[in-house]
Amino acid sequence: MANVQERFEQFIALCSEEYLTTHANKGLYKRAVKEIEKGTTVHYEFSDEYVSCTLDDGTLCQLQDRIDAFSCSCPSDNICKHVLIAILYYTQTEELVTEERKGDFTWLLALSTEDISKHFSEAQLDEVLFRLHYSEEIEIRESGFLAIKLKEQHIEVTFEEEASLGSSTCSCKAKESCIHRLEALLRYRLAYHVTDMPVMKADVNVSMDVVEDCKRILTEIISFGLAKLPQGICNRLEVLAIAAHNGNLPNLERGIRGLNGELDLFFKRHVRFSKETFLRRLTETYVSMIALEKELPVEQMKQVIGRFKSKYYTIPRLELYALGANPWETRSGYRGITYYFYAPEEKQIYTYTDARPVYYEDARFRFTEQYRKTAAWSGGMTMHDVSKSHIMLRNCKVNHEQRLSASEETLVSILERQNIEDVQVGPYLVTDWRQMTTGVSRNLFESKRDEVRLLQAKKIKDIRFEQATQNLLLTVEDKHGNTLDLTIAYTEEWADRIRYLEKSRELWDLRDFYITIQRYGTAYYPISFLKGAMLTNIKLDV
Ligand SMILES: [Zn+2]
Ligand SMILES: [Zn+2]
């Protein structure tokens, strides 16, 4: 072991202005610099374990070789001005006897994923593995220490040469195993092409006994046939659904409950019972159980298992290009507006939904009112403005389905909006209508998402109201002359808007523009028109 002075000087070499301001703060740092300028001096004495630093006002600090190992005779528990003075004065007045030496930190790359998993909780692993899908710039500085800065989060984690996660420090001041240590470590490993994502486990402990039981009961249902099926089967399915829930198998639980619901309809001879739906559910559930018994890669396994409820993760920043806003209402009594965005960096569509049930007596959700309201994020923008802007969200909450959550901690700021013609929307862009009919293949286990596309249109060829279906149909033409019908369904609420669109000169005059559409079944519903930096929400912008 190097002696105290040597180790202290290795530590001092690490103490740049940036390092000290990250671990203390700017104000304190400036005050320390000022006091030294005014003539404060420090006297150093090295013992076997620490360095005693006596300031000329009599304050005594004891330092060692790390930023979180200090004591001071003043009442402060945190890093104080005196500690900073003791560090800074040394760098300014002493010739460092030890040369600055680069340490060997290969142990960070050699750690096995099991070693890492042991030090952190499942929740931390889950959160950080999610965040790794998003880029964050790290800055690595090596001396006798390895400092990794997460630039977006203004956090710095320092590792020592000694192979121990326990001796690392973090500027968040948590003593051990904070989430930043894990993120810094994994991002550092990623920078050296050590990937932890596919192998690291997060919650794949499932009960295979339940899977066995389910398989048995489904086999029974198939061999009995519907006609001879005993009614008691429903109770057994109910018990299994609970077991699947407790066995950490959300998709299986949903599958079993779905089957149970169908059988219930069957035994009640309900008109809504459909043999096709029943068989489809049966097959899907059975296939997913077969998949569970296979050795699948973790990511795929997780998809088969499913999730109980959508968990939201915090990511430091997300750039979003708004694609439009769509009001909707369900037959079960929900009303809402869904806002669509394209994230150029992630090349994905994100959504934010503002919705509520309106089946209560005095519950209401007025589209125009909600649309003009201030967004559920900090920053003061209205959703109307958000829906046609180019924005940056900081500290935002996102789930695996690219849904954004309302949160006061999320700060929205506005960027200069690019022209839609210059935004690379990649797989979402359709320039030839013939691509629309080929259909998009969907993974059997993937949850159903809004299928949103951006159409590059030449012009609107026809606008007509179809009495039979009560739909307003817009026939749009692509640059090859192919046509596609877009549907705006008539409801009394939108009657004025539809009448207006039917007669609109502006629609006929549109040339070379873009349309955000949503596909639902075989119909295409337009959401917004885009051209240049402009965007019009078809239903909401009256
Ligand atoms: Zn002090
Ligand atoms: Zn931390």
XYZ file of C-alpha atoms and ligand atoms in Angstrom:
544
model
C 0.000 0.000 0.000
C 1.309 3.394 -0.915
C 1.845 5.755 1.995
C -0.668 8.382 3.024
C 1.016 11.240 1.216
C 1.209 9.323 -2.036
C -2.423 8.266 -1.855
C -3.458 11.769 -0.857
C -1.640 13.201 -3.864
C -3.266 10.690 -6.198
C -6.555 11.915 -4.836
C -5.537 15.575 -5.182
C -4.693 14.946 -8.840
C -8.306 13.939 -9.381
C -9.653 17.128 -7.804
C -10.325 19.314 -10.829
C -12.689 22.265 -10.524
C -15.366 20.174 -12.183
C -14.860 17.260 -9.838
C -15.076 19.462 -6.769
C -18.111 21.399 -7.940
C -19.933 18.157 -8.782
C -19.225 16.726 -5.343
C -19.671 19.964 -3.397
C -21.225 22.889 -5.257
C -20.212 25.912 -7.288
C -20.859 28.516 -4.591
C -18.758 26.721 -2.020
C -15.978 26.211 -4.524
C -15.906 29.909 -5.423
C -15.816 30.934 -1.768
C -12.864 28.619 -1.140
C -10.945 30.031 -4.113
C -11.646 33.568 -2.933
C -10.367 32.895 0.582
C -7.118 31.494 -0.757
C -6.755 34.585 -2.947
C -7.263 36.712 0.151
C -4.297 34.998 1.772
C -5.604 32.013 3.730
C -2.859 29.432 4.227
C -2.903 25.771 5.252
C -0.375 23.686 7.122
C -0.230 19.940 6.354
C 0.916 17.092 8.559
C 0.889 13.474 7.399
C 0.189 10.737 9.917
C -0.166 7.002 9.245
C -3.837 7.239 8.391
C -4.696 10.760 7.397
C -3.532 14.237 6.576
C -4.141 16.925 9.171
C -4.765 20.255 7.515
C -4.705 23.288 9.785
C -6.084 26.505 8.341
C -4.647 29.767 9.646
C -7.938 30.586 11.385
C -7.440 27.468 13.495
C -9.931 25.207 11.675
C -8.697 21.627 11.493
C -9.642 19.242 8.649
C -8.606 15.641 8.337
C -8.446 14.272 4.829
C -7.592 10.886 3.399
C -7.640 9.796 -0.196
C -11.273 10.091 -1.189
C -13.818 12.851 -1.420
C -16.233 11.279 1.051
C -13.618 10.620 3.743
C -13.141 13.880 5.597
C -13.777 15.518 8.905
C -13.696 19.140 9.919
C -13.767 20.941 13.244
C -16.582 23.173 11.968
C -20.194 22.029 12.573
C -20.951 21.067 8.935
C -21.718 17.419 8.154
C -21.276 17.892 4.423
C -18.234 18.956 2.495
C -17.457 22.426 3.778
C -15.468 25.390 2.572
C -12.522 24.340 4.787
C -12.178 20.943 3.143
C -12.154 22.586 -0.275
C -9.560 25.113 0.890
C -7.388 22.287 2.226
C -7.582 20.482 -1.111
C -7.154 23.547 -3.330
C -4.330 25.087 -1.330
C -2.345 21.875 -1.689
C -2.740 21.807 -5.483
C -1.617 25.433 -5.681
C 1.365 25.404 -3.365
C 2.864 21.927 -3.268
C 4.932 20.293 -5.950
C 3.212 16.950 -6.232
C 5.939 14.450 -5.347
C 4.060 11.573 -6.881
C 3.770 11.700 -10.630
C 0.285 11.524 -11.946
C -0.202 7.895 -12.663
C -2.931 6.156 -14.608
C -4.475 3.354 -12.630
C -5.602 0.000 -13.896
C -9.372 -0.287 -13.914
C -9.828 -3.412 -15.975
C -11.608 -4.983 -13.008
C -14.659 -2.911 -13.918
C -14.777 -4.621 -17.288
C -13.990 -8.042 -15.856
C -16.865 -8.047 -13.352
C -19.421 -10.693 -14.178
C -23.043 -9.684 -14.472
C -23.773 -11.834 -11.400
C -21.246 -9.813 -9.389
C -22.960 -6.623 -10.448
C -26.475 -7.956 -9.855
C -25.555 -8.856 -6.276
C -24.795 -5.239 -5.429
C -28.006 -3.714 -6.703
C -31.718 -4.283 -6.274
C -33.998 -5.748 -8.950
C -35.706 -2.375 -9.266
C -32.393 -0.593 -9.861
C -31.353 -3.157 -12.466
C -34.701 -2.867 -14.199
C -34.554 0.932 -14.270
C -30.973 1.172 -15.516
C -31.356 -1.557 -18.144
C -34.296 0.435 -19.499
C -32.301 3.667 -19.490
C -29.463 2.068 -21.447
C -31.768 2.087 -24.467
C -31.428 5.859 -24.380
C -28.163 7.568 -25.114
C -26.419 9.567 -22.433
C -23.013 11.050 -22.928
C -20.441 9.967 -20.388
C -17.104 11.586 -19.724
C -14.336 9.348 -18.452
C -11.296 10.687 -16.611
C -8.550 8.363 -15.471
C -5.834 9.093 -12.961
C -5.212 7.137 -9.801
C -9.030 7.024 -9.883
C -11.568 6.481 -12.567
C -14.222 9.170 -12.689
C -17.289 8.634 -14.863
C -19.526 11.597 -15.383
C -23.143 11.185 -16.500
C -23.268 14.528 -18.273
C -27.012 14.905 -18.705
C -27.668 14.128 -15.054
C -24.734 16.153 -13.656
C -23.596 13.191 -11.622
C -20.105 11.830 -11.228
C -19.171 8.405 -9.950
C -15.603 7.557 -8.946
C -14.120 4.082 -8.785
C -10.850 3.102 -7.165
C -8.188 0.803 -8.460
C -9.009 -1.673 -5.749
C -11.564 -4.092 -7.187
C -14.472 -3.194 -4.963
C -17.786 -1.566 -5.799
C -18.134 -0.769 -2.112
C -15.302 1.770 -2.213
C -16.812 3.781 -5.077
C -18.186 7.259 -4.457
C -21.004 9.182 -6.087
C -21.691 12.897 -6.165
C -25.303 12.205 -5.127
C -23.672 11.490 -1.757
C -25.438 8.171 -1.259
C -23.053 5.974 0.665
C -23.501 2.819 -1.365
C -25.230 1.069 -4.259
C -27.019 4.084 -5.683
C -28.546 3.872 -9.146
C -25.869 6.213 -10.594
C -23.087 3.809 -9.674
C -24.899 1.099 -11.583
C -25.624 3.319 -14.575
C -22.062 4.689 -14.715
C -20.651 1.181 -14.473
C -22.878 -0.281 -17.176
C -22.373 2.672 -19.514
C -18.611 2.432 -18.997
C -18.733 -1.265 -19.833
C -20.899 -0.506 -22.848
C -18.298 2.013 -24.050
C -15.828 -0.902 -24.019
C -18.339 -3.185 -25.734
C -19.167 -5.230 -22.674
C -22.924 -5.545 -22.933
C -24.933 -6.514 -19.920
C -28.367 -6.119 -21.406
C -29.138 -9.526 -22.907
C -27.817 -11.618 -20.043
C -28.735 -9.579 -17.041
C -31.811 -10.930 -15.416
C -34.602 -8.822 -14.110
C -37.611 -10.644 -12.808
C -37.797 -13.810 -14.862
C -38.541 -16.092 -11.961
C -41.820 -17.656 -12.922
C -43.655 -20.637 -11.576
C -43.341 -23.516 -14.035
C -45.761 -25.579 -11.920
C -48.524 -23.188 -12.885
C -47.579 -23.560 -16.529
C -47.821 -27.364 -16.148
C -51.273 -27.121 -14.514
C -52.513 -24.782 -17.214
C -51.324 -27.070 -19.950
C -53.133 -29.988 -18.342
C -56.435 -28.139 -18.089
C -56.255 -26.802 -21.651
C -55.530 -30.299 -22.924
C -58.617 -31.487 -21.027
C -60.775 -28.791 -22.608
C -59.565 -29.783 -26.050
C -60.115 -33.512 -25.528
C -63.582 -33.127 -23.927
C -64.816 -30.758 -26.587
C -67.228 -27.944 -25.761
C -70.350 -30.115 -25.756
C -69.159 -32.411 -22.969
C -67.287 -29.864 -20.922
C -68.283 -29.917 -17.216
C -69.331 -26.539 -15.779
C -66.872 -26.977 -12.912
C -64.113 -26.101 -15.346
C -64.803 -22.401 -14.785
C -63.930 -22.617 -11.101
C -60.745 -24.474 -11.890
C -59.774 -21.804 -14.434
C -60.438 -19.090 -11.874
C -58.120 -20.812 -9.382
C -55.462 -21.153 -12.071
C -55.725 -17.486 -13.015
C -54.949 -16.578 -9.409
C -52.050 -19.027 -9.383
C -50.722 -17.479 -12.604
C -50.948 -14.059 -11.023
C -49.006 -15.182 -7.964
C -46.600 -17.097 -10.176
C -45.573 -13.856 -11.883
C -47.196 -14.695 -15.227
C -49.356 -11.732 -16.289
C -49.946 -12.801 -19.890
C -50.951 -16.293 -18.846
C -53.313 -14.849 -16.247
C -54.950 -12.688 -18.912
C -55.183 -15.659 -21.266
C -56.855 -17.872 -18.663
C -59.269 -15.145 -17.609
C -60.173 -14.555 -21.241
C -60.926 -18.249 -21.744
C -62.933 -18.338 -18.567
C -64.988 -15.374 -19.783
C -65.690 -17.089 -23.102
C -66.728 -20.329 -21.379
C -69.002 -18.388 -19.068
C -70.767 -16.958 -22.128
C -70.956 -20.460 -23.591
C -72.588 -22.015 -20.526
C -75.067 -19.131 -20.372
C -75.809 -19.682 -24.077
C -75.116 -16.002 -24.609
C -75.353 -14.654 -28.170
C -71.965 -13.027 -27.812
C -70.250 -16.408 -27.468
C -68.138 -17.099 -30.520
C -66.491 -20.421 -31.153
C -63.822 -18.730 -33.273
C -62.826 -16.312 -30.513
C -62.781 -19.151 -28.016
C -60.530 -21.287 -30.209
C -58.241 -18.371 -30.961
C -57.793 -17.609 -27.257
C -57.245 -21.273 -26.509
C -54.561 -21.566 -29.177
C -52.809 -18.344 -28.180
C -52.657 -19.343 -24.543
C -51.427 -22.804 -25.407
C -48.726 -21.522 -27.756
C -47.472 -19.054 -25.153
C -47.144 -21.871 -22.613
C -45.108 -23.956 -25.023
C -42.881 -20.900 -25.482
C -42.471 -20.556 -21.716
C -41.053 -24.064 -21.519
C -38.381 -23.269 -24.074
C -35.020 -21.725 -23.320
C -35.556 -18.276 -24.774
C -33.283 -15.245 -24.612
C -34.241 -13.101 -21.621
C -35.754 -10.252 -23.646
C -37.978 -12.610 -25.595
C -38.886 -14.496 -22.442
C -40.004 -11.275 -20.825
C -42.214 -10.556 -23.801
C -43.918 -13.928 -23.496
C -44.390 -13.498 -19.761
C -45.803 -10.004 -20.149
C -46.138 -7.272 -17.592
C -48.674 -6.732 -14.858
C -48.920 -3.043 -15.173
C -47.120 -0.545 -17.177
C -44.120 0.672 -15.267
C -42.714 4.114 -15.983
C -38.995 4.865 -15.994
C -37.322 8.241 -15.725
C -35.016 9.219 -18.548
C -32.978 12.440 -18.541
C -34.030 13.873 -21.896
C -36.200 13.113 -24.883
C -36.498 15.137 -28.059
C -39.940 14.956 -29.651
C -41.373 16.162 -32.937
C -45.150 16.480 -32.674
C -47.238 14.611 -35.252
C -50.705 15.610 -34.105
C -53.505 15.100 -31.611
C -56.492 12.816 -31.882
C -59.683 12.987 -29.783
C -61.484 9.699 -29.111
C -64.288 8.134 -27.149
C -64.921 4.497 -26.278
C -68.204 2.679 -25.939
C -67.215 1.791 -22.381
C -67.408 5.469 -21.475
C -63.923 6.906 -21.731
C -63.013 10.110 -23.514
C -59.540 11.329 -24.248
C -57.037 12.964 -26.541
C -53.934 11.112 -27.646
C -50.925 13.145 -28.728
C -48.422 11.624 -31.135
C -44.720 12.439 -31.341
C -41.757 11.202 -33.261
C -38.449 10.903 -31.378
C -35.710 11.422 -33.991
C -32.947 9.984 -31.817
C -34.813 6.845 -30.795
C -36.598 6.580 -34.162
C -39.831 5.682 -32.431
C -43.298 7.105 -32.033
C -44.237 8.186 -28.519
C -47.714 8.965 -27.267
C -49.205 10.948 -24.459
C -52.852 10.385 -23.565
C -55.091 12.657 -21.566
C -58.225 10.646 -20.786
C -60.855 9.997 -18.193
C -64.011 7.973 -17.635
C -67.164 9.991 -18.241
C -69.763 7.472 -17.089
C -70.076 9.171 -13.701
C -72.888 11.593 -13.253
C -70.989 14.881 -13.294
C -67.822 13.708 -15.015
C -67.032 15.481 -18.233
C -64.243 15.809 -20.704
C -64.639 18.559 -23.273
C -62.168 18.042 -26.078
C -61.626 21.708 -26.900
C -61.270 22.601 -23.235
C -58.709 19.865 -22.516
C -56.852 20.710 -25.700
C -56.362 24.330 -24.622
C -55.275 23.394 -21.108
C -51.746 23.737 -19.784
C -49.774 20.538 -20.266
C -49.341 18.135 -17.361
C -45.613 18.877 -17.459
C -43.793 21.903 -16.075
C -42.930 24.695 -18.462
C -46.320 26.299 -19.010
C -47.090 25.166 -22.583
C -50.657 24.266 -23.528
C -51.329 20.855 -25.066
C -52.533 22.718 -28.167
C -49.043 24.202 -28.568
C -47.290 20.977 -27.612
C -49.278 19.099 -30.268
C -47.701 21.101 -33.095
C -44.225 21.846 -31.774
C -40.780 20.396 -31.563
C -40.003 19.931 -27.896
C -37.434 18.696 -25.438
C -38.621 16.862 -22.350
C -36.248 16.653 -19.423
C -36.617 14.162 -16.628
C -39.525 12.498 -18.349
C -41.289 9.273 -17.500
C -41.654 6.667 -20.214
C -42.815 3.054 -20.303
C -41.942 0.093 -22.504
C -44.749 0.977 -24.914
C -43.276 4.453 -25.509
C -46.053 6.112 -23.578
C -45.289 9.325 -21.743
C -46.628 10.005 -18.306
C -47.895 13.243 -16.797
C -45.481 14.555 -14.192
C -44.645 17.908 -12.661
C -41.013 16.834 -12.506
C -40.918 16.711 -16.287
C -39.853 19.980 -17.850
C -40.964 20.759 -21.377
C -39.083 23.311 -23.440
C -39.597 24.343 -27.025
C -37.117 23.847 -29.862
C -37.207 25.388 -33.300
C -39.507 23.154 -35.317
C -37.959 21.527 -38.351
C -39.901 21.178 -41.571
C -41.626 17.814 -41.800
C -39.940 17.314 -45.177
C -36.562 17.241 -43.369
C -37.529 14.912 -40.534
C -36.403 11.336 -41.109
C -39.382 9.388 -39.831
C -37.948 6.169 -41.232
C -40.256 3.175 -41.011
C -43.342 5.273 -40.280
C -43.254 7.105 -43.597
C -45.403 5.795 -46.442
C -44.799 7.313 -49.872
C -46.550 4.659 -51.939
C -50.078 3.640 -50.948
C -49.454 0.116 -52.186
C -47.249 -0.373 -49.109
C -50.318 0.126 -46.925
C -52.123 -2.970 -48.077
C -49.211 -5.361 -47.580
C -49.944 -5.246 -43.865
C -47.526 -5.024 -41.004
C -46.496 -8.317 -39.473
C -46.923 -8.315 -35.750
C -45.281 -10.489 -33.187
C -47.852 -12.812 -31.641
C -46.941 -11.777 -28.107
C -46.550 -8.080 -28.670
C -49.299 -5.954 -27.228
C -51.460 -4.257 -29.795
C -50.410 -0.703 -30.402
C -51.796 2.189 -32.309
C -50.590 1.794 -35.801
C -49.641 5.286 -36.768
C -48.161 6.211 -40.128
C -47.136 9.368 -41.886
C -48.405 9.542 -45.452
C -46.637 11.648 -48.036
C -49.552 12.847 -50.149
C -49.725 14.591 -53.496
C -53.240 15.986 -53.195
C -56.793 15.282 -52.142
C -58.673 13.868 -55.078
C -62.150 13.587 -53.676
C -64.183 14.514 -50.603
C -67.586 12.933 -50.117
C -70.056 12.103 -47.391
C -71.303 8.544 -47.566
C -74.907 8.384 -46.350
C -74.924 4.607 -45.854
C -71.967 4.547 -43.455
C -72.232 8.136 -42.187
C -68.552 8.578 -42.933
C -66.765 11.479 -44.525
C -64.285 9.995 -46.968
C -61.183 11.815 -48.147
C -59.576 10.208 -51.162
C -55.888 11.079 -51.177
C -53.432 10.508 -53.962
C -49.733 9.646 -53.663
C -47.126 10.862 -56.143
C -47.580 7.694 -58.232
C -51.294 8.353 -58.645
C -52.450 5.586 -56.253
C -55.464 6.514 -54.158
C -56.425 5.729 -50.577
C -59.643 6.500 -48.692
C -59.333 8.111 -45.286
C -62.326 7.908 -42.984
C -63.730 10.523 -40.636
C -66.642 8.922 -38.811
C -69.705 11.082 -38.243
C -70.897 11.761 -34.722
C -73.111 14.586 -33.634
C -70.267 16.125 -31.711
C -68.223 16.496 -34.906
C -71.123 17.371 -37.210
C -70.063 21.013 -37.689
C -66.480 20.066 -38.289
C -67.432 17.436 -40.858
C -69.740 19.841 -42.675
C -66.904 22.347 -42.772
C -64.370 19.827 -44.089
C -66.790 18.638 -46.753
C -66.956 22.130 -48.241
C -63.411 23.229 -47.469
C -61.591 24.956 -50.298
C -58.321 24.635 -48.362
C -58.434 20.854 -48.488
C -58.813 20.876 -52.257
C -55.913 23.292 -52.575
C -53.449 21.254 -50.498
C -50.434 20.020 -52.505
C -47.417 17.913 -51.493
C -48.205 17.572 -47.830
C -48.144 14.934 -45.122
C -50.959 13.270 -43.209
C -50.631 11.524 -39.872
C -53.049 8.614 -39.903
C -54.049 5.806 -37.636
C -54.912 2.405 -38.981
C -57.645 0.513 -37.223
C -58.664 -2.766 -38.816
C -58.967 -2.039 -42.506
C -59.825 1.648 -42.162
C -57.478 4.629 -42.056
C -58.315 7.600 -39.874
C -56.590 10.935 -40.519
C -55.282 12.821 -37.477
C -53.425 15.833 -38.837
C -52.112 17.576 -41.940
C -48.474 18.675 -42.000
C -46.533 20.883 -44.355
C -43.278 22.709 -43.643
C -43.240 23.516 -39.952
C -47.045 23.774 -39.815
C -49.461 21.242 -38.407
C -53.272 21.206 -38.325
C -55.149 18.768 -36.132
C -58.061 17.743 -38.301
C -60.727 17.558 -35.615
C -59.390 19.830 -32.906
C -58.186 22.880 -34.813
C -61.443 24.597 -35.596
Zn -15.345 22.931 7.860
Zn -25.517 8.325 -6.757
